[in-house]
Short mmCIF file of C-alpha atoms in Angstrom, two decimals:
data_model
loop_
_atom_site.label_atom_id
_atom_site.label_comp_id
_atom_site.label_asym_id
_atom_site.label_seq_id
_atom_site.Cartn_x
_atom_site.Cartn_y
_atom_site.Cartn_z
CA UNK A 5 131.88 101.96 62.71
CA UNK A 6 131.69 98.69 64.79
CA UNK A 7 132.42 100.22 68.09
CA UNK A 8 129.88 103.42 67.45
CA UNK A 9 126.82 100.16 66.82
CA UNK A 10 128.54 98.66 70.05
CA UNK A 11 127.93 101.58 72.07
CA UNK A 12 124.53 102.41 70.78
CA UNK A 13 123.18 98.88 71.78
CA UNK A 14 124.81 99.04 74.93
CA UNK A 15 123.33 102.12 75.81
CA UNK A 16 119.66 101.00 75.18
CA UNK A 17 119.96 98.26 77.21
CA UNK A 18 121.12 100.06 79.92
CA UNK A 19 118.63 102.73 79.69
CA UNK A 20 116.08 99.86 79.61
CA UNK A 21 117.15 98.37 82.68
CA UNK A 22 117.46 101.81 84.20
CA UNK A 23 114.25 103.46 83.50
CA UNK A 24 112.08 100.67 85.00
CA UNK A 25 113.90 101.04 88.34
CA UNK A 26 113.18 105.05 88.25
CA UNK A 27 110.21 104.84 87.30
CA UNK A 28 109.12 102.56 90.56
CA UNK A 29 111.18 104.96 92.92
CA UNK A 30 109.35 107.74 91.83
CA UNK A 31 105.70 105.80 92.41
CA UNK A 32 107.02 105.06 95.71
CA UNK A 33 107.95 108.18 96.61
CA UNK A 34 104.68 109.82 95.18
CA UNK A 35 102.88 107.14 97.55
CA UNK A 36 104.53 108.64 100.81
CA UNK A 37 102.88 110.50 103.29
CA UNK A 38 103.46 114.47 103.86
CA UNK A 39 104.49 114.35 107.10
CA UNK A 40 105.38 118.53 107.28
CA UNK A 41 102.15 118.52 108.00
CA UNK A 42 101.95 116.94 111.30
CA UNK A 43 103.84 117.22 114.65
CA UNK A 44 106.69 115.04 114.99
CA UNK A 45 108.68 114.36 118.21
CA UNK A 46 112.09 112.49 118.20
CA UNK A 47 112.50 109.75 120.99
CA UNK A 48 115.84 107.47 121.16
CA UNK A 49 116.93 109.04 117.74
CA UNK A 50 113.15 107.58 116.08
CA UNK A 51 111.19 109.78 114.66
CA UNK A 52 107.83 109.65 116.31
CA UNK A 53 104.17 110.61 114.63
CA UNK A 54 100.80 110.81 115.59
CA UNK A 55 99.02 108.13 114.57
CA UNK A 56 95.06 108.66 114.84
CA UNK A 57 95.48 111.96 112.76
CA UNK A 58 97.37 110.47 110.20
CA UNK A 59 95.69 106.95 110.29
CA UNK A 60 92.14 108.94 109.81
CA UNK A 61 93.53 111.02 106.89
CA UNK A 62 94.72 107.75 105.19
CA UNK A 63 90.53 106.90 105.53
CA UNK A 64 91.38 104.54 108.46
CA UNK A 65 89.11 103.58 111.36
CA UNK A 66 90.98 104.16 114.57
CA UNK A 67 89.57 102.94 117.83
CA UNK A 68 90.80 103.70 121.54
CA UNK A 69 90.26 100.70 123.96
CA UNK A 70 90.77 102.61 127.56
CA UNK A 71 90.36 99.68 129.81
CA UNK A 72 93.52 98.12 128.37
CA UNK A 73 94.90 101.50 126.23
CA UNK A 74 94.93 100.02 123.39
CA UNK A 75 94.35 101.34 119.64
CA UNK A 76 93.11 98.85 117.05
CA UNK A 77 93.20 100.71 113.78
CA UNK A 78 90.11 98.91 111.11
CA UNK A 79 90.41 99.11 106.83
CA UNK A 80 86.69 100.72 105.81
CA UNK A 81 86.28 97.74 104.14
CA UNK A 82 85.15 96.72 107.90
CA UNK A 83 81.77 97.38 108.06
CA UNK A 84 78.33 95.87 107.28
CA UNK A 85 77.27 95.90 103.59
CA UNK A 86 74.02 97.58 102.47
CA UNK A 87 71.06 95.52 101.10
CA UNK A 88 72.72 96.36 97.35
CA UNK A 89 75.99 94.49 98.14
CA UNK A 90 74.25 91.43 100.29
CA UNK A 91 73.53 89.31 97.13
CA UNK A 92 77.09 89.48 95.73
CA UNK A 93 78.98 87.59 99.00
CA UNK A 94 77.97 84.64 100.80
CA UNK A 95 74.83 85.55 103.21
CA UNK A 96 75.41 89.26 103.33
CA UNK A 97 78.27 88.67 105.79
CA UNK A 98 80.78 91.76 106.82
CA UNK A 99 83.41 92.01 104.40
CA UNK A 100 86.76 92.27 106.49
CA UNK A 101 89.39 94.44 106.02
CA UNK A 102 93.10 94.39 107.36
CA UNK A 103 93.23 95.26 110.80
CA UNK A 104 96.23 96.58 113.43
CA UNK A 105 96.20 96.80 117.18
CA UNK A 106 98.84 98.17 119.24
CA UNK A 107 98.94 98.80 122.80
CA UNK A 108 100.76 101.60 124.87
CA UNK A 109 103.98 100.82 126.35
CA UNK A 110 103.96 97.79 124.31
CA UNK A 111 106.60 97.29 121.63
CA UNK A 112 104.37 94.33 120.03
CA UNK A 113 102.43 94.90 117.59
CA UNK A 114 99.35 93.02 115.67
CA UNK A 115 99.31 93.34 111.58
CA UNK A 116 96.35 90.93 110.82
CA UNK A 117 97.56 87.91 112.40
CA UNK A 118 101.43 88.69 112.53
CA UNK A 119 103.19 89.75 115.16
CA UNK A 120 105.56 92.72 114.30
CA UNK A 121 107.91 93.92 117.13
CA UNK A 122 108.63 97.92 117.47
CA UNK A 123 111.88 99.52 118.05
CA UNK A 124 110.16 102.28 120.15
CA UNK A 125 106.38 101.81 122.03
CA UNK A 126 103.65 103.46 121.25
CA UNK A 127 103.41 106.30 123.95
CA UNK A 128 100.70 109.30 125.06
CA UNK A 129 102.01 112.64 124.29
CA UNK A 130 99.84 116.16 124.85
CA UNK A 131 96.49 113.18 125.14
CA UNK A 132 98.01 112.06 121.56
CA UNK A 133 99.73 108.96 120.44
CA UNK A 134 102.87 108.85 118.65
CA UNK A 135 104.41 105.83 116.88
CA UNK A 136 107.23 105.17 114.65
CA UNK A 137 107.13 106.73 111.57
CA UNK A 138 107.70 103.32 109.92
CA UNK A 139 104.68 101.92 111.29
CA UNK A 140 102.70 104.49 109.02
CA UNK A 141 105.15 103.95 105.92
CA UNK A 142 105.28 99.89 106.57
CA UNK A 143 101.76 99.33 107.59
CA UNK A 144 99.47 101.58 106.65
CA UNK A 145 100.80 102.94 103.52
CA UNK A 146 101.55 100.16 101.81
CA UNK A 147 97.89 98.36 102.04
CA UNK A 148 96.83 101.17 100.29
CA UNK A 149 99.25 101.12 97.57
CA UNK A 150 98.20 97.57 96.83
CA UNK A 151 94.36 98.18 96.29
#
């Protein structure tokens, strides 16, 4: 009877260690983005998406800087507050977001302050530009699963 009580707490512990742990890979993986629903291209074995069309859909800000083609990619939260919200931050300042900039060609990349190098440059495809895939997932997904 000793080993069946044995076996019984041992299994409870391990299904509460286990269920934890499946329970976070499934939030993660309900937190991805669809990408079926975009054009992909592959370059140097990297999957490669466009990243104003998703960006936008993710409720991103996504500007184009021609004279240096550049894309800087603002939070909402970067804009100017209303009257309403003036009184509850110091002098009605903008309230700043997180914000990205990347540059064609360039496998640097700004996250905020941080530097974050690319494996593959942003690059122009069909008047598009296509990024990593992990630049979405590591960048602009996971902001959005901390808020």
């Amino acid at each position: 009877m000793k080993s069946w009580k044995k076996i019984a707490v041992i299994s409870m512990v391990v299904f509460a260690v286990a269920l934890p742990g499946a329970a976070s890979a499934e939030e993660s993986m309900m937190a991805g983005y669809d990408y079926t629903k975009v054009n992909t291209i592959m370059k140097d074995g990297m999957e490669l998406v466009p990243l104003r069309e998703i960006a936008e859909s993710l409720g991103y800000q996504v500007i184009w800087g021609d004279e240096n083609r550049s894309i800087t990619i603002n939070d909402k939260k970067d804009m100017m507050m209303d009257d309403s919200m003036k009184d509850k931050t110091m002098d009605g300042m903008m309230e700043k977001g997180h914000s990205w900039m990347l540059q064609i060609g360039s496998t640097s990349m700004k996250d905020g302050e941080a530097e974050v190098m690319l494996e593959v440059a942003p690059m122009i495809v069909n008047d598009m530009t296509y990024v990593p895939k992990e630049v979405v997932d590591q960048h602009l997904l996971q902001p959005m699963m901390m808020k």
